[in-house]
Coordinates of N, CA and C in Angstrom, one line a residue:
X1 N 50.1 8.0 141.3 CA 49.3 7.8 142.0 C 48.5 9.4 141.6
X2 N 48.9 10.3 142.6 CA 48.7 11.8 142.5 C 49.4 12.4 141.4
X3 N 50.5 11.8 141.2 CA 50.4 13.2 139.8 C 50.0 12.5 138.1
X4 N 49.1 11.5 138.2 CA 48.6 11.6 136.9 C 46.6 12.0 137.7
X5 N 46.8 12.4 138.6 CA 45.1 12.8 138.8 C 45.7 14.7 138.8
X6 N 46.4 15.0 139.2 CA 47.2 16.2 138.9 C 47.3 16.8 137.3
X7 N 48.4 15.2 136.4 CA 47.8 15.3 135.3 C 46.5 15.7 134.4
X8 N 46.2 14.5 135.0 CA 44.4 14.3 134.3 C 43.7 15.7 134.5
X9 N 43.4 16.6 135.4 CA 43.0 17.5 135.6 C 43.1 19.1 135.3
X10 N 44.9 19.1 134.9 CA 45.3 19.7 133.8 C 44.7 19.9 133.0
X11 N 45.3 18.4 132.4 CA 44.2 18.0 130.9 C 42.8 19.0 130.6
X12 N 42.9 19.2 132.1 CA 40.8 19.3 132.0 C 41.2 20.1 132.0
X13 N 41.6 20.6 132.3 CA 41.4 22.4 132.7 C 41.6 23.7 130.9
X14 N 42.9 22.7 130.9 CA 43.6 23.6 129.2 C 43.5 22.6 127.8
X15 N 41.6 22.8 127.3 CA 40.9 22.0 126.8 C 41.0 23.1 125.9
X16 N 40.3 23.4 124.6 CA 40.3 24.5 123.6 C 39.2 24.7 124.5
X17 N 37.9 24.5 124.8 CA 36.4 25.5 125.3 C 37.7 25.7 126.0
X18 N 38.1 25.9 127.4 CA 38.1 25.7 128.3 C 39.4 27.3 128.3
X19 N 39.7 26.9 127.7 CA 41.3 28.2 127.1 C 40.3 29.6 126.0
X20 N 39.2 29.4 125.8 CA 38.5 30.1 124.9 C 37.7 30.7 125.9
X21 N 36.9 30.5 126.7 CA 36.2 31.0 127.4 C 37.0 32.1 128.6
X22 N 37.8 31.5 128.8 CA 39.4 32.1 129.2 C 39.7 33.6 128.8
X23 N 40.1 33.3 127.4 CA 40.0 35.1 126.6 C 39.6 35.7 126.4
X24 N 38.2 34.9 126.9 CA 36.7 35.4 125.8 C 36.4 37.0 127.5
X25 N 36.9 35.8 128.6 CA 36.2 36.2 130.0 C 38.2 37.9 130.3
X26 N 38.7 37.3 130.0 CA 39.9 38.2 129.7 C 39.9 39.8 128.2
X27 N 39.4 39.7 127.5 CA 38.7 40.5 126.3 C 37.8 40.9 126.8
X28 N 36.4 40.6 128.1 CA 35.5 41.6 128.1 C 36.0 42.4 129.1
X29 N 36.7 41.7 130.2 CA 37.0 42.8 131.8 C 38.1 44.1 130.6
X30 N 39.3 43.1 130.2 CA 39.8 45.0 129.6 C 38.8 45.9 128.4
X31 N 38.0 45.5 127.9 CA 36.5 46.2 127.6 C 35.8 47.1 128.3
X32 N 35.4 46.4 129.6 CA 35.0 47.0 130.8 C 35.8 47.7 131.5
X33 N 37.5 47.2 131.3 CA 38.2 49.2 132.2 C 37.9 49.6 131.5
X34 N 38.0 49.6 129.8 CA 38.6 50.8 128.9 C 36.8 51.3 129.3
X35 N 35.9 51.5 128.9 CA 34.7 51.9 129.5 C 34.6 53.1 130.5
X36 N 35.5 51.6 131.4 CA 34.9 52.7 133.3 C 36.0 54.2 133.3
X37 N 36.9 53.4 132.9 CA 38.6 54.6 133.2 C 37.9 56.3 132.2
X38 N 36.9 56.0 131.0 CA 37.0 56.8 129.6 C 34.8 57.2 130.5
X39 N 34.0 56.7 131.6 CA 33.0 57.4 131.3 C 33.4 58.4 133.1
X40 N 35.2 57.4 133.7 CA 35.7 58.3 134.5 C 36.1 59.9 134.6
X41 N 36.5 59.6 133.3 CA 37.7 60.8 132.6 C 36.5 61.9 132.5
X42 N 35.3 61.4 132.0 CA 34.3 62.0 131.6 C 33.8 62.8 132.7
X43 N 33.3 62.5 133.6 CA 32.8 62.6 135.0 C 33.3 63.5 135.6
X44 N 34.9 63.9 135.6 CA 35.4 64.5 136.5 C 35.4 66.0 135.9
X45 N 35.2 65.6 134.2 CA 35.6 67.3 133.7 C 34.3 68.5 134.5
X46 N 34.7 69.2 134.5 CA 33.8 70.5 134.7 C 32.8 70.9 133.9
X47 N 31.3 70.7 134.0 CA 31.1 71.0 133.1 C 30.7 72.4 133.1
X48 N 30.2 72.6 131.2 CA 30.3 74.6 131.1 C 28.3 74.8 131.1
X49 N 27.9 75.9 131.9 CA 27.1 76.0 132.3 C 26.2 77.7 131.7
X50 N 25.4 77.8 131.6 CA 24.4 79.2 131.6 C 24.2 80.1 132.5
X51 N 24.0 80.6 133.4 CA 23.0 80.9 133.7 C 22.0 82.3 133.6
X52 N 21.0 81.9 133.5 CA 20.1 83.3 133.4 C 19.1 83.3 134.4
X53 N 19.5 85.2 135.2 CA 18.9 85.1 137.0 C 18.5 86.0 136.2
X54 N 16.6 85.5 136.5 CA 15.9 86.6 136.7 C 14.4 87.3 137.8
X55 N 15.7 86.9 138.6 CA 14.7 86.5 140.1 C 15.8 87.9 140.3
X56 N 17.5 88.0 140.3 CA 18.3 88.9 141.2 C 17.8 89.2 142.6
X57 N 17.3 87.9 143.3 CA 17.3 87.6 144.6 C 18.4 87.0 145.7
X58 N 18.4 87.5 146.4 CA 19.3 87.2 147.1 C 19.7 85.6 147.3
X59 N 18.4 85.0 147.7 CA 18.5 83.7 147.0 C 19.2 82.9 145.7
X60 N 18.4 83.8 144.7 CA 19.1 83.6 143.1 C 20.9 84.3 143.6
X61 N 21.7 84.7 144.0 CA 22.7 85.3 144.3 C 24.0 83.9 144.9
X62 N 22.8 83.2 146.3 CA 23.6 82.0 146.2 C 23.3 81.1 145.5
X63 N 22.6 81.2 144.5 CA 22.5 79.9 143.8 C 23.4 79.7 142.5
X64 N 23.3 81.0 142.3 CA 24.7 81.1 141.4 C 26.0 80.6 142.1
X65 N 26.6 81.6 143.3 CA 27.5 81.2 143.6 C 28.1 79.4 143.7
X66 N 27.1 78.5 144.5 CA 27.2 77.6 144.3 C 26.8 77.1 143.0
X67 N 26.6 77.6 142.1 CA 26.9 76.5 140.9 C 28.1 76.8 140.0
X68 N 28.8 78.3 140.8 CA 30.2 78.7 140.3 C 30.9 77.6 140.9
X69 N 30.7 77.9 141.9 CA 32.0 76.6 143.1 C 32.0 75.1 142.0
X70 N 30.4 75.0 141.4 CA 30.5 73.2 141.1 C 30.7 73.1 139.4
X71 N 30.8 74.4 138.2 CA 31.2 74.5 136.9 C 31.7 75.9 136.9
X72 N 32.4 75.2 135.1 CA 32.1 76.5 134.9 C 31.8 77.1 134.3
X73 N 30.9 78.9 134.2 CA 30.0 79.4 134.1 C 30.2 80.2 132.9
X74 N 29.9 79.8 131.3 CA 30.4 80.4 130.8 C 29.1 81.8 130.6
X75 N 28.0 82.5 130.9 CA 27.1 83.3 131.6 C 26.3 83.4 132.4
X76 N 26.9 84.3 132.9 CA 25.3 84.5 134.1 C 25.3 86.4 134.1
X77 N 24.1 86.1 133.3 CA 23.0 86.9 133.6 C 21.4 86.8 133.1
X78 N 20.9 88.1 132.1 CA 19.5 88.3 132.9 C 18.8 88.2 131.5
X79 N 19.3 87.5 130.0 CA 19.1 87.8 128.9 C 19.7 86.0 128.5
X80 N 18.3 85.9 127.9 CA 18.3 84.6 127.0 C 19.2 84.2 126.2
X81 N 18.8 85.0 125.5 CA 19.6 84.6 123.6 C 20.6 85.3 123.8
X82 N 21.6 85.9 124.6 CA 22.8 86.1 124.8 C 24.0 85.1 125.4
X83 N 23.0 84.6 126.7 CA 23.5 83.4 127.8 C 23.3 82.1 125.8
X84 N 22.1 82.4 125.9 CA 22.4 80.6 124.5 C 23.4 80.6 123.2
X85 N 23.4 82.0 123.1 CA 24.8 82.6 121.9 C 26.3 81.8 122.8
X86 N 26.0 82.6 124.0 CA 27.7 82.6 124.7 C 27.8 80.3 125.6
X87 N 26.8 80.6 125.8 CA 26.8 78.4 125.9 C 27.0 78.1 124.6
X88 N 26.3 77.9 123.1 CA 26.7 77.3 122.4 C 27.9 77.4 121.6
X89 N 28.7 79.1 121.9 CA 29.7 79.3 121.5 C 30.8 78.1 122.2
X90 N 29.9 77.8 123.5 CA 31.9 77.2 124.3 C 31.4 75.9 124.5
X91 N 30.6 75.1 124.1 CA 29.6 73.7 123.9 C 29.6 73.6 125.7
X92 N 28.5 74.3 125.6 CA 28.4 73.9 127.2 C 27.2 72.9 127.5
X93 N 27.1 72.8 128.2 CA 25.8 72.1 128.4 C 24.5 72.0 129.2
X94 N 24.7 73.4 130.1 CA 23.8 73.8 130.1 C 23.1 74.4 130.5
X95 N 22.1 75.3 129.8 CA 21.5 76.6 130.6 C 20.3 76.7 131.0
X96 N 20.6 77.4 132.8 CA 20.0 77.3 134.3 C 19.4 78.5 134.0
X97 N 18.0 78.6 134.2 CA 17.7 79.4 134.3 C 15.9 79.9 135.4
X98 N 16.9 81.0 135.9 CA 16.1 80.6 137.6 C 15.2 82.3 137.5
X99 N 14.0 81.8 137.3 CA 12.8 82.4 137.7 C 12.2 83.0 138.8

């Protein structure tokens, strides 16, 4: 009696529609895992920035040192055109201006 019940339940679980659903869910989870690992690798990369300091005050020096600690600074100066060109050559992410 118990064997027949187990056999019936296994047959229901292993129907074509159930197997297709389980396979589709496995593929979805594989795809999501790949996307998350790719975005994690991207987020751990250090961004390249250029800093234009037009203030030249002690506070702007502190801001620049904090940005240098968290990112790769390809230019730090007061000339916007030079900063923009060096940032484009390096493939940087942002041009930060401290007015």
